[in-house]
mmCIF file of C-alpha atoms in Angstrom:
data_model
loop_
_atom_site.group_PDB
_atom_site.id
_atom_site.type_symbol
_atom_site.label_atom_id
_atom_site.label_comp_id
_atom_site.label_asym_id
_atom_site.label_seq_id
_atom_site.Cartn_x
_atom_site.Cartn_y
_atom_site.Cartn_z
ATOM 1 C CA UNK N 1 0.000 0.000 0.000
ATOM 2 C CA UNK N 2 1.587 3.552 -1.139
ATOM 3 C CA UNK N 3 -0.493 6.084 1.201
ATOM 4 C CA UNK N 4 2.351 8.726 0.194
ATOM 5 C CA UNK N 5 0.135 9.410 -3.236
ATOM 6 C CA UNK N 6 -2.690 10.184 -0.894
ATOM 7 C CA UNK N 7 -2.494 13.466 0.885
ATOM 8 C CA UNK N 8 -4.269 14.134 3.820
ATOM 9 C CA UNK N 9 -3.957 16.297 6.876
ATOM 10 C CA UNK N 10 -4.155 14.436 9.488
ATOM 11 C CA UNK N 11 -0.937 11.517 10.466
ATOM 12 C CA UNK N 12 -1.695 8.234 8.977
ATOM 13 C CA UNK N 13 0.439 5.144 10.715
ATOM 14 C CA UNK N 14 0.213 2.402 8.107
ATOM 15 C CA UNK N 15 0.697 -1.118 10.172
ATOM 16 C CA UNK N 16 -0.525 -3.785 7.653
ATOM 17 C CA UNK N 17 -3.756 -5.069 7.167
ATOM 18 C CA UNK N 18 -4.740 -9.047 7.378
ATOM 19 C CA UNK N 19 -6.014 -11.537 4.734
ATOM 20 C CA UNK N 20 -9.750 -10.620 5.056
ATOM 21 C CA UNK N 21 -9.847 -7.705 7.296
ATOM 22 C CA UNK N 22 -8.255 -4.200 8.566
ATOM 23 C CA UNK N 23 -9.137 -1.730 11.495
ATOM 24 C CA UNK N 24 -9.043 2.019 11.658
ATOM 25 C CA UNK N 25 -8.312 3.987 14.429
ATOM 26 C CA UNK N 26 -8.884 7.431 14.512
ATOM 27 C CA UNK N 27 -8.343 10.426 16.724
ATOM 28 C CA UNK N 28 -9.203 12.992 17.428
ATOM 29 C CA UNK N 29 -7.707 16.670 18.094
ATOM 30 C CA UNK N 30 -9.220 16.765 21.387
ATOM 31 C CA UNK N 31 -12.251 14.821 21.645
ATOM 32 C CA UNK N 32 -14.959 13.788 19.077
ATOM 33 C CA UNK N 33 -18.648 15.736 18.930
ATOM 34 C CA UNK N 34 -21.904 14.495 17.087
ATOM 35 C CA UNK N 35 -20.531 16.044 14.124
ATOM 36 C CA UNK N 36 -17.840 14.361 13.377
ATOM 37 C CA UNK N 37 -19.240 10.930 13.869
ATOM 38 C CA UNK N 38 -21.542 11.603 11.165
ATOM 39 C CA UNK N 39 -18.825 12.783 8.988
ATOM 40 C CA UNK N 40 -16.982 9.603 9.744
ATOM 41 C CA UNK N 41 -20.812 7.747 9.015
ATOM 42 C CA UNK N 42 -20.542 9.557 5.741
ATOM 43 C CA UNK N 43 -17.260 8.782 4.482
ATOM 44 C CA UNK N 44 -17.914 5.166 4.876
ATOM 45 C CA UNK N 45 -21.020 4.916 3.173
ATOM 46 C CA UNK N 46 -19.417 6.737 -0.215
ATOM 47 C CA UNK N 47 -16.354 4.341 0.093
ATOM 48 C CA UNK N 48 -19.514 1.516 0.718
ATOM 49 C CA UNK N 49 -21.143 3.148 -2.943
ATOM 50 C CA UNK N 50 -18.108 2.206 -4.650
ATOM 51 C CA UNK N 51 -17.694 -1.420 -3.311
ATOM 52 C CA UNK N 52 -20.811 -2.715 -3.314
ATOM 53 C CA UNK N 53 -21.102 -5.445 -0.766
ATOM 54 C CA UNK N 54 -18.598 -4.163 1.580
ATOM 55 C CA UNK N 55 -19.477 -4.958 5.182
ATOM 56 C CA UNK N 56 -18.056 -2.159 7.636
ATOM 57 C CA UNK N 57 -18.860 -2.087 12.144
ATOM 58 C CA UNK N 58 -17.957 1.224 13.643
ATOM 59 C CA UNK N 59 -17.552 1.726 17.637
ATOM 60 C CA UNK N 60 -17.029 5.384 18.483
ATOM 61 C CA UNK N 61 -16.509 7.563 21.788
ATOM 62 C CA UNK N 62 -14.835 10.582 22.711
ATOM 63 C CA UNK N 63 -11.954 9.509 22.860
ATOM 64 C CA UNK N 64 -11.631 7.354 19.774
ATOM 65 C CA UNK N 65 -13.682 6.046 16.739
ATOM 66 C CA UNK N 66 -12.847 2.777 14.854
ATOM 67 C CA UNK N 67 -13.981 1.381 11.592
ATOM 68 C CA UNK N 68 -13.583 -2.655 11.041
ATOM 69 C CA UNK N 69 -13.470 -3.538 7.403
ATOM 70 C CA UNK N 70 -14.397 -6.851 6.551
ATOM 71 C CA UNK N 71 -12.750 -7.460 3.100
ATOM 72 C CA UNK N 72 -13.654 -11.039 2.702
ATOM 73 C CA UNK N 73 -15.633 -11.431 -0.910
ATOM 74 C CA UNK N 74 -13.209 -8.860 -2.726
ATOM 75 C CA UNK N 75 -10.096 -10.305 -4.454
ATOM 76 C CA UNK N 76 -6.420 -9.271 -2.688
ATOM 77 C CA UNK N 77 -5.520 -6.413 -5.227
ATOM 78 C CA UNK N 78 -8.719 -4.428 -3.943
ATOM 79 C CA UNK N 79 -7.958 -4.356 -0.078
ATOM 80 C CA UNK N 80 -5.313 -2.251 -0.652
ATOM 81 C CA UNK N 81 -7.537 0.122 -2.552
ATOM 82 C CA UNK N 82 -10.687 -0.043 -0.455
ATOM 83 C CA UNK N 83 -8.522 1.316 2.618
ATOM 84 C CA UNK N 84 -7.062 4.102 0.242
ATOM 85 C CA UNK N 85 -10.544 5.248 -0.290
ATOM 86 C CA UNK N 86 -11.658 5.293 3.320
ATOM 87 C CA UNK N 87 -8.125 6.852 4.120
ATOM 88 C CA UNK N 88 -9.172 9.990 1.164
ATOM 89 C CA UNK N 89 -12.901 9.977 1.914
ATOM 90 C CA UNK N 90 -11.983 10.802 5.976
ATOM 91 C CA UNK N 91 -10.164 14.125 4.880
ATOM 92 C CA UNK N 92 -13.466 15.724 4.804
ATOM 93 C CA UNK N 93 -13.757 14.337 8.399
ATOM 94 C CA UNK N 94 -12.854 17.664 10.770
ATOM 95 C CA UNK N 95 -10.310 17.776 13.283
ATOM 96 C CA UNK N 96 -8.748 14.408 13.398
ATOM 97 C CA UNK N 97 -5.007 13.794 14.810
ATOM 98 C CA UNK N 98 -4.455 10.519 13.888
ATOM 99 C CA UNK N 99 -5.397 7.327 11.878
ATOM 100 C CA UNK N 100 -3.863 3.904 12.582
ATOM 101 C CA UNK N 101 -4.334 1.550 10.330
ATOM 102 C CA UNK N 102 -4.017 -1.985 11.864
ATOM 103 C CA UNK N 103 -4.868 -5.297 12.280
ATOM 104 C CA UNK N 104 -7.031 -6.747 15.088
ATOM 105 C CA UNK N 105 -8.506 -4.384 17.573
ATOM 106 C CA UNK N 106 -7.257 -0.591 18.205
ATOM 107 C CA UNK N 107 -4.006 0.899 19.561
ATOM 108 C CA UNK N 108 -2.781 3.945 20.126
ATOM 109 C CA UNK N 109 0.394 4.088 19.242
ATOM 110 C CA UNK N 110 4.103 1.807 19.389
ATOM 111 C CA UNK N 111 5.618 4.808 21.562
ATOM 112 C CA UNK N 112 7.621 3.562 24.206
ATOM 113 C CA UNK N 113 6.807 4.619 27.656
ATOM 114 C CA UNK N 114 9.673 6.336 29.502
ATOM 115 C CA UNK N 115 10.089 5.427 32.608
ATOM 116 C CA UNK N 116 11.397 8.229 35.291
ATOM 117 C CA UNK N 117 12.353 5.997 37.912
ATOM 118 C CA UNK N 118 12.144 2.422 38.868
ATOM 119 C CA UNK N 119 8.465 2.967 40.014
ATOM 120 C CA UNK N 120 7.503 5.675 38.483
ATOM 121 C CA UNK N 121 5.006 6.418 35.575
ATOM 122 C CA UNK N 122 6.296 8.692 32.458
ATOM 123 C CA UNK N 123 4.301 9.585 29.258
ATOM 124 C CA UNK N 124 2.469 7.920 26.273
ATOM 125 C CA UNK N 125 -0.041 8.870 23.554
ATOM 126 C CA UNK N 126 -2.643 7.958 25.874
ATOM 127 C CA UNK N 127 -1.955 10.404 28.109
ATOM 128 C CA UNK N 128 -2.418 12.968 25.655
ATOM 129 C CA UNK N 129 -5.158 11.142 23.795
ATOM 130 C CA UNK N 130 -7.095 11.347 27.899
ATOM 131 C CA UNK N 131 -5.870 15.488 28.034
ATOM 132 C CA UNK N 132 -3.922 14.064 31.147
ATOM 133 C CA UNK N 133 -1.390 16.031 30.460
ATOM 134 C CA UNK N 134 -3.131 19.110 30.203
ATOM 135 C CA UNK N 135 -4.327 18.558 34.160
ATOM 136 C CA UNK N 136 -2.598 20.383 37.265
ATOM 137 C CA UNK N 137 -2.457 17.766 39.580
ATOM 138 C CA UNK N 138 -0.056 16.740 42.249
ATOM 139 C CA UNK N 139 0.258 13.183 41.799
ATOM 140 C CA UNK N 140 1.620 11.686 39.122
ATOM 141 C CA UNK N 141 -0.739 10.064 36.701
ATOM 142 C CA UNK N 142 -0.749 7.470 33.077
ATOM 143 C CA UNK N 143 -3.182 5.919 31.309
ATOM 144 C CA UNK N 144 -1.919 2.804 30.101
ATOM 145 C CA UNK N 145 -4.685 2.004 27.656
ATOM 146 C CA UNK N 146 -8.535 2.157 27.108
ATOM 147 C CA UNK N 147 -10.816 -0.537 27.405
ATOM 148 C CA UNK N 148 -14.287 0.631 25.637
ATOM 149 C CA UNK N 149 -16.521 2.510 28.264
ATOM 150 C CA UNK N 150 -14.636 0.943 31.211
ATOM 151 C CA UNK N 151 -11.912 2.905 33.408
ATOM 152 C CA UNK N 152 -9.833 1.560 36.508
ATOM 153 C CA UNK N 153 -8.001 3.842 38.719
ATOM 154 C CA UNK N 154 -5.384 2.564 40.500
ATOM 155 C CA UNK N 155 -4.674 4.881 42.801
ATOM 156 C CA UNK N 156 -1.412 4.222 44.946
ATOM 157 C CA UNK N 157 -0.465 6.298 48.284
ATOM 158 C CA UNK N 158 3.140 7.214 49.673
ATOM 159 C CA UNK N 159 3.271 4.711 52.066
ATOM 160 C CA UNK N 160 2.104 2.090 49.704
ATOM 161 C CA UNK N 161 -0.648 0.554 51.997
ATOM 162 C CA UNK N 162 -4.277 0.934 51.298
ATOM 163 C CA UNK N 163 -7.446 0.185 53.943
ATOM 164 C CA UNK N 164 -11.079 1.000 54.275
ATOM 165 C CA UNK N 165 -10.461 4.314 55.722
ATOM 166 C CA UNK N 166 -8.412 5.581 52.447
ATOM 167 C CA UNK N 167 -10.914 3.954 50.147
ATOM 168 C CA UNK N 168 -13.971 5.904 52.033
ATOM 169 C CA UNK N 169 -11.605 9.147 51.503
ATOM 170 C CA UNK N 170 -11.544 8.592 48.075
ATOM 171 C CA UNK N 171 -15.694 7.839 47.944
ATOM 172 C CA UNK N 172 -16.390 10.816 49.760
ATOM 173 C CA UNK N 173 -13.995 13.139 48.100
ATOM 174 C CA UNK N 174 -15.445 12.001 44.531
ATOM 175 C CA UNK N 175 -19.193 11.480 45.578
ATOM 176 C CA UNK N 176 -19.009 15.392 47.005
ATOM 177 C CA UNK N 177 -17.091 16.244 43.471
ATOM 178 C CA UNK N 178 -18.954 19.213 41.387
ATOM 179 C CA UNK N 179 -18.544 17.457 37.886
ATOM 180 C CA UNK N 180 -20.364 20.319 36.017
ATOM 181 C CA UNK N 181 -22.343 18.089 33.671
ATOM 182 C CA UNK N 182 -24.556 19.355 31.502
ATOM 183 C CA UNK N 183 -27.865 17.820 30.653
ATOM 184 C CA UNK N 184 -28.099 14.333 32.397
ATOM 185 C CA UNK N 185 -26.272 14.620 35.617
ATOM 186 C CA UNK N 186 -25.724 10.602 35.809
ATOM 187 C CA UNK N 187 -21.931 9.930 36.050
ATOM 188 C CA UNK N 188 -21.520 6.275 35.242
ATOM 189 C CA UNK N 189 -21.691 3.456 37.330
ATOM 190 C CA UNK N 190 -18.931 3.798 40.021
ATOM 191 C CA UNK N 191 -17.187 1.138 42.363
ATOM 192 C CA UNK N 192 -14.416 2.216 45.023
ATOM 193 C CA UNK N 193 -12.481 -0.659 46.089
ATOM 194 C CA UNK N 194 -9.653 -2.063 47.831
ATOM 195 C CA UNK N 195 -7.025 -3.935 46.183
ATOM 196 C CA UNK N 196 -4.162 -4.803 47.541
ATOM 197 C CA UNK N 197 -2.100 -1.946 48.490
ATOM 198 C CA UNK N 198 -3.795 -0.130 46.395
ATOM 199 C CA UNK N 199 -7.397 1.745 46.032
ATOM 200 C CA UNK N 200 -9.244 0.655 42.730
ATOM 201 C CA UNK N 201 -11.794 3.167 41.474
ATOM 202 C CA UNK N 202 -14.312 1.324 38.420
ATOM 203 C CA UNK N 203 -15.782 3.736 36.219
ATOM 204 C CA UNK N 204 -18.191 2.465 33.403
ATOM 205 C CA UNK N 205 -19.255 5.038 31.608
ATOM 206 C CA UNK N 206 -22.314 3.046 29.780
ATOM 207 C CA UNK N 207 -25.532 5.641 28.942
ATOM 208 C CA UNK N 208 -23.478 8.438 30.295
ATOM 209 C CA UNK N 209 -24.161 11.651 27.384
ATOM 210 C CA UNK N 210 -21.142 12.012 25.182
ATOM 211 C CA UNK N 211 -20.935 15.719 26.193
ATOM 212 C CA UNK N 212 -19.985 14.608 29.875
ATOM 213 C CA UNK N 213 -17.747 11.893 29.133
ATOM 214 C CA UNK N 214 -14.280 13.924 29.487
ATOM 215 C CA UNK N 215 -15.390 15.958 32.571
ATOM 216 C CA UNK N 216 -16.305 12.326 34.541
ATOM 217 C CA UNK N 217 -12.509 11.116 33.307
ATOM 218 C CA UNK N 218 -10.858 14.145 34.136
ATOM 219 C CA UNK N 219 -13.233 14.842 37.397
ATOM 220 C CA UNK N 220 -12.333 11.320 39.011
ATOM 221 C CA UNK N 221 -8.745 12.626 39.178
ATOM 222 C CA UNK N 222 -9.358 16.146 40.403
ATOM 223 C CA UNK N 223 -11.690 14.875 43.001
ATOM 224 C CA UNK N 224 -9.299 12.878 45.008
ATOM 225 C CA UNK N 225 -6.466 15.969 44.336
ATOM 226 C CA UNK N 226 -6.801 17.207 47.383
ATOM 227 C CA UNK N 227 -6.327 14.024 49.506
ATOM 228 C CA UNK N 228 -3.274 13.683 51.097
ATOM 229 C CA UNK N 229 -0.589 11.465 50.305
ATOM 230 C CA UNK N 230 -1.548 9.922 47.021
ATOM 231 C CA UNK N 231 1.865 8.938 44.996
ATOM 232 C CA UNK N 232 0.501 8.388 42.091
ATOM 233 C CA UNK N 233 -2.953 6.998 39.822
ATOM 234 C CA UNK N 234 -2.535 4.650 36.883
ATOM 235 C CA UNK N 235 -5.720 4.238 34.494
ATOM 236 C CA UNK N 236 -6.077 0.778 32.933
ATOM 237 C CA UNK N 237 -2.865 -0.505 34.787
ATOM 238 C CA UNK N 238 -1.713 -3.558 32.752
ATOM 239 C CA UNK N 239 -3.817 -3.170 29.921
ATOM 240 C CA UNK N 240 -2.128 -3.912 26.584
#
């Protein structure tokens, strides 16, 4: 595949495609509106005009919006050109960062993480992709990866040790949060556990409006900013 002949102006990471099917992932600037998911809805279908037959499954959020191509039924010298076409057709697609194209399900990116010290969390495109880095906060905090709707906090204290009292801290400190939704004030369904030495916070942010989905992410991690002695909060820790 030579994506060089197509311009576009948004990064395009080519990773292969398989026998019979492809994935892309695409990001956004900041985060993804109405608008641009039915931008995305119409590139598809034109590219789904012009190969009749073509069977397509899009999961979107936020954060992220994938399109799985299924390319059984064409012959081997059109797969190439059916992800051209989606490639040119998501130009008119506004304010998008990033498209991976990849097989199997959705990644981010093959950016190492650096790692400040032995224990210590450093950078990755998730963090920007999340606008982690754009919080004041004074822990340290990464996002390992995204799993759909779902969002673990681990959230790890100074003295590595973690008991009922901490975890009802962190309850309390996010349950008396002001996350300044608009419309629907429902925040997700929300679990505050202990694990290990470690509080786990479980975030699922099923039927939750799109509009409010960045200031629940963001406002888990400002709520518990003021409690003392929290090291450091990983999202999604060990998810690949």
């Amino acid at each position: 595949m030579n994506l060089n002949k197509i311009k576009t102006y948004f990064i395009v990471d080519y990773r292969g495609i398989g026998k019979n099917e492809a994935v892309l992932s695409i990001f956004p600037e900041i985060v993804f509106n109405k608008n641009q998911y039915e931008e995305v809805r119409a590139a598809i279908q034109e590219v789904r005009k012009r190969f009749d037959g073509l069977y397509t499954s899009t999961t979107q959020s936020i954060l992220w919006i994938t399109i799985s191509v299924n390319l059984t039924g064409f012959p081997k010298k059109c797969h190439d050109e059916i992800i051209e076409c989606l490639v040119t057709e998501l130009n008119n697609v506004t304010e998008i960062q990033k498209v991976i194209i990849n097989v199997g399900r959705p990644v981010a990116d093959n950016t190492k993480v650096e790692i400040e010290d032995d224990d210590e969390c450093g950078q990755s495109d998730w963090n920007q992709v999340l606008g982690l880095t754009k919080l004041s906060l004074n822990y340290m905090v990464h996002a390992e990866g995204l799993e759909g709707e779902c969002f673990i906090y681990s959230v790890y204290f100074n003295d590595y040790t973690a008991d009922e009292e901490k975890a009802d801290v962190v309850k309390n400190a996010i349950n008396s949060y002001d996350f300044k939704l608009k419309g629907n004030d429902y925040i997700g369904y929300l679990d505050v556990s202990i694990d290990k030495n470690k509080v786990s916070i479980y975030l699922d942010l099923g039927n939750v409006e799109l509009q409010n989905e960045n200031n629940i992410i963001h406002g888990i991690l400002l709520a518990i900013n003021s409690i003392h002695g929290i090291k450091k909060v990983i999202i999604n820790e060990g998810c690949l």
